[in-house]
Coordinates of C-alpha atoms in Angstrom, one line a residue:
M1 CA 95.8 89.3 83.5
T2 CA 97.9 91.0 81.3
R3 CA 97.1 91.0 77.5
Y4 CA 99.4 89.3 75.3
V5 CA 100.9 89.0 71.2
A6 CA 102.8 86.1 71.1
L7 CA 104.6 86.5 67.2
L8 CA 105.9 83.2 65.9
R9 CA 108.1 83.2 63.7
G10 CA 108.3 81.0 60.1
V11 CA 105.0 79.1 60.9
N12 CA 103.4 78.4 57.9
V13 CA 106.0 79.5 55.7
G14 CA 109.6 77.7 55.2
G15 CA 108.5 74.5 55.9
V16 CA 106.8 74.5 59.6
T17 CA 103.1 74.1 58.8
M18 CA 100.0 74.1 61.9
K19 CA 97.1 74.2 62.1
M20 CA 95.8 78.0 64.0
A21 CA 93.7 75.8 65.9
D22 CA 96.7 72.9 67.1
L23 CA 97.7 76.5 68.0
A24 CA 95.4 77.5 70.5
D25 CA 95.2 74.5 71.6
V26 CA 98.3 75.1 72.8
V27 CA 98.1 78.3 74.3
R28 CA 94.6 77.0 76.2
G29 CA 96.9 73.9 77.9
L30 CA 99.1 76.8 79.3
D31 CA 95.9 77.9 81.3
Y32 CA 95.9 80.7 79.4
S33 CA 92.1 82.6 78.3
N34 CA 90.7 84.6 75.5
V35 CA 92.4 82.7 73.4
K36 CA 92.5 84.0 70.0
T37 CA 94.5 83.3 66.3
V38 CA 94.7 85.7 63.5
L39 CA 95.2 84.9 60.0
A40 CA 97.5 81.7 59.5
S41 CA 100.7 82.8 60.2
G42 CA 101.3 82.1 63.7
N43 CA 100.5 85.5 65.7
V44 CA 97.8 84.5 68.6
L45 CA 95.9 86.3 71.3
F46 CA 95.5 85.6 74.9
E47 CA 95.6 86.4 78.8
T48 CA 97.8 85.1 81.7
A49 CA 98.9 86.4 84.8
A50 CA 102.1 85.2 84.0
A51 CA 105.4 87.7 83.4
A52 CA 106.4 88.4 79.6
S53 CA 110.0 86.1 79.7
T54 CA 107.7 83.4 81.5
V55 CA 104.9 83.1 78.8
K56 CA 108.0 82.7 76.2
S57 CA 109.3 80.5 77.8
E58 CA 106.7 78.3 78.4
L59 CA 105.3 78.8 74.9
E60 CA 108.1 78.1 73.2
T61 CA 109.1 74.3 75.0
A62 CA 105.1 73.8 74.3
L63 CA 105.2 74.3 70.9
R64 CA 108.1 72.0 70.6
N65 CA 106.6 69.3 72.5
R66 CA 103.7 69.3 70.5
F67 CA 105.1 70.6 67.2
G68 CA 108.5 69.2 66.9
Y69 CA 110.3 72.1 65.9
E70 CA 113.1 74.8 67.2
A71 CA 109.8 77.6 68.1
W72 CA 111.1 81.3 68.7
V73 CA 108.3 83.6 70.1
H74 CA 108.3 87.0 70.4
V75 CA 105.9 88.1 73.2
L76 CA 104.5 91.6 73.4
T77 CA 101.1 92.7 75.3
V78 CA 98.6 94.5 73.0
A79 CA 99.7 97.8 74.1
Q80 CA 103.4 97.8 73.1
I81 CA 101.5 96.4 70.0
E82 CA 99.8 99.5 69.6
K83 CA 102.5 101.7 70.2
L84 CA 104.7 100.3 67.4
V85 CA 101.5 100.5 65.5
A86 CA 101.3 104.1 66.4
K87 CA 104.8 105.3 65.3
Y88 CA 104.9 103.9 62.4
P89 CA 106.8 106.8 61.1
F90 CA 107.1 105.8 56.9
D91 CA 104.1 107.0 54.8
R92 CA 101.8 103.8 53.7
D93 CA 101.3 103.2 50.1
V94 CA 98.8 100.6 48.8
T95 CA 102.3 99.6 45.9
R96 CA 104.6 99.1 49.6
H97 CA 104.6 96.5 51.9
A98 CA 104.8 98.6 55.8
Y99 CA 107.2 96.0 58.0
V100 CA 107.6 95.7 61.3
V101 CA 110.9 93.8 62.8
F102 CA 111.0 92.6 66.3
V103 CA 114.1 91.7 67.2
L104 CA 115.5 90.7 71.0
K105 CA 119.0 90.9 70.4
P106 CA 119.7 95.0 70.1
E107 CA 123.3 93.6 68.0
V108 CA 120.8 91.9 65.2
R109 CA 119.3 95.4 65.1
D110 CA 121.9 97.5 64.9
E111 CA 123.3 94.7 62.0
L112 CA 120.8 94.9 60.2
L113 CA 120.0 98.9 60.4
A114 CA 123.4 99.2 59.2
V115 CA 122.6 96.7 55.8
E116 CA 123.3 99.2 53.4
L117 CA 120.2 100.0 51.6
D118 CA 119.0 101.6 48.1
P119 CA 116.5 104.0 49.7
A120 CA 114.7 104.2 46.3
I121 CA 113.6 101.0 46.8
E122 CA 113.7 100.7 50.4
K123 CA 114.1 102.3 53.7
A124 CA 114.4 101.2 57.4
T125 CA 114.9 103.1 60.7
A126 CA 115.2 101.6 64.3
G127 CA 111.8 101.4 66.5
E128 CA 111.8 100.5 70.1
G129 CA 112.9 96.3 69.7
V130 CA 111.8 96.9 66.4
V131 CA 113.3 97.8 63.2
Y132 CA 110.3 99.6 60.9
W133 CA 110.9 98.6 57.0
T134 CA 109.5 99.8 53.5
V135 CA 109.5 97.4 50.2
P136 CA 108.0 97.7 46.5
K137 CA 105.3 94.8 46.9
G138 CA 106.6 91.8 45.5
S139 CA 110.7 93.2 46.0
T140 CA 110.4 91.8 49.9
L141 CA 112.8 88.5 49.6
D142 CA 114.8 90.2 47.0
S143 CA 115.7 93.3 48.6
A144 CA 119.5 93.8 50.7
M145 CA 117.1 94.0 54.5
G146 CA 114.4 90.7 53.1
K147 CA 118.1 89.0 51.8
A148 CA 119.4 90.0 55.4
Q149 CA 117.0 89.2 57.6
S150 CA 117.0 85.8 56.4
A151 CA 120.5 84.9 57.2
A152 CA 120.2 81.3 59.5
K153 CA 121.5 83.1 62.6
H154 CA 119.2 85.3 63.1
K155 CA 116.6 83.3 63.0
P156 CA 116.2 82.8 67.1
W157 CA 116.3 86.8 67.2
L158 CA 113.6 87.9 64.6
T159 CA 110.3 87.8 63.0
T160 CA 108.5 90.2 60.9
R161 CA 105.1 91.2 60.4
N162 CA 103.3 93.4 58.2
L163 CA 101.2 96.6 59.7
N164 CA 97.9 95.4 58.6
T165 CA 98.8 92.5 60.3
L166 CA 99.7 94.2 63.6
E167 CA 96.5 96.0 63.1
K168 CA 93.7 92.6 63.1
L169 CA 96.1 92.1 66.4
I170 CA 95.2 95.1 68.0
G171 CA 91.5 96.0 66.3

């Protein structure tokens, strides 16, 4: 059995609302075990013998059927999340957000990394399948990277998590 983390894009922000108890029910309905949701932003831990690609497909279909929205899910092992957290390259500071942007398509990651940033405000760098990003608190949505991520064309391909959330998932 593999311990996975599923990161749902856009849950309880921007119009898609669901109770985490309902999300857990959907995951249990797929016969996954040891299901646990973390926070109310679409993060769920579970175990299954299925491959990550199978889990992604099954979970997206189940979410579409249950909640009636275009579900996009990123599925990683807990070990993958641990490695990504350990490799976060920027200094942590209480005045800044520490983000990991999960990107399914390399060309989308490259496009995000090509965004012109003011290094006095925000910084971003590549990681394995992710973009590491730091920005002052209160500036996320107005920053160049924040605006780039919000483009509708990117919805199926990325989701962002605060490093604190990821630490809760692996804690």
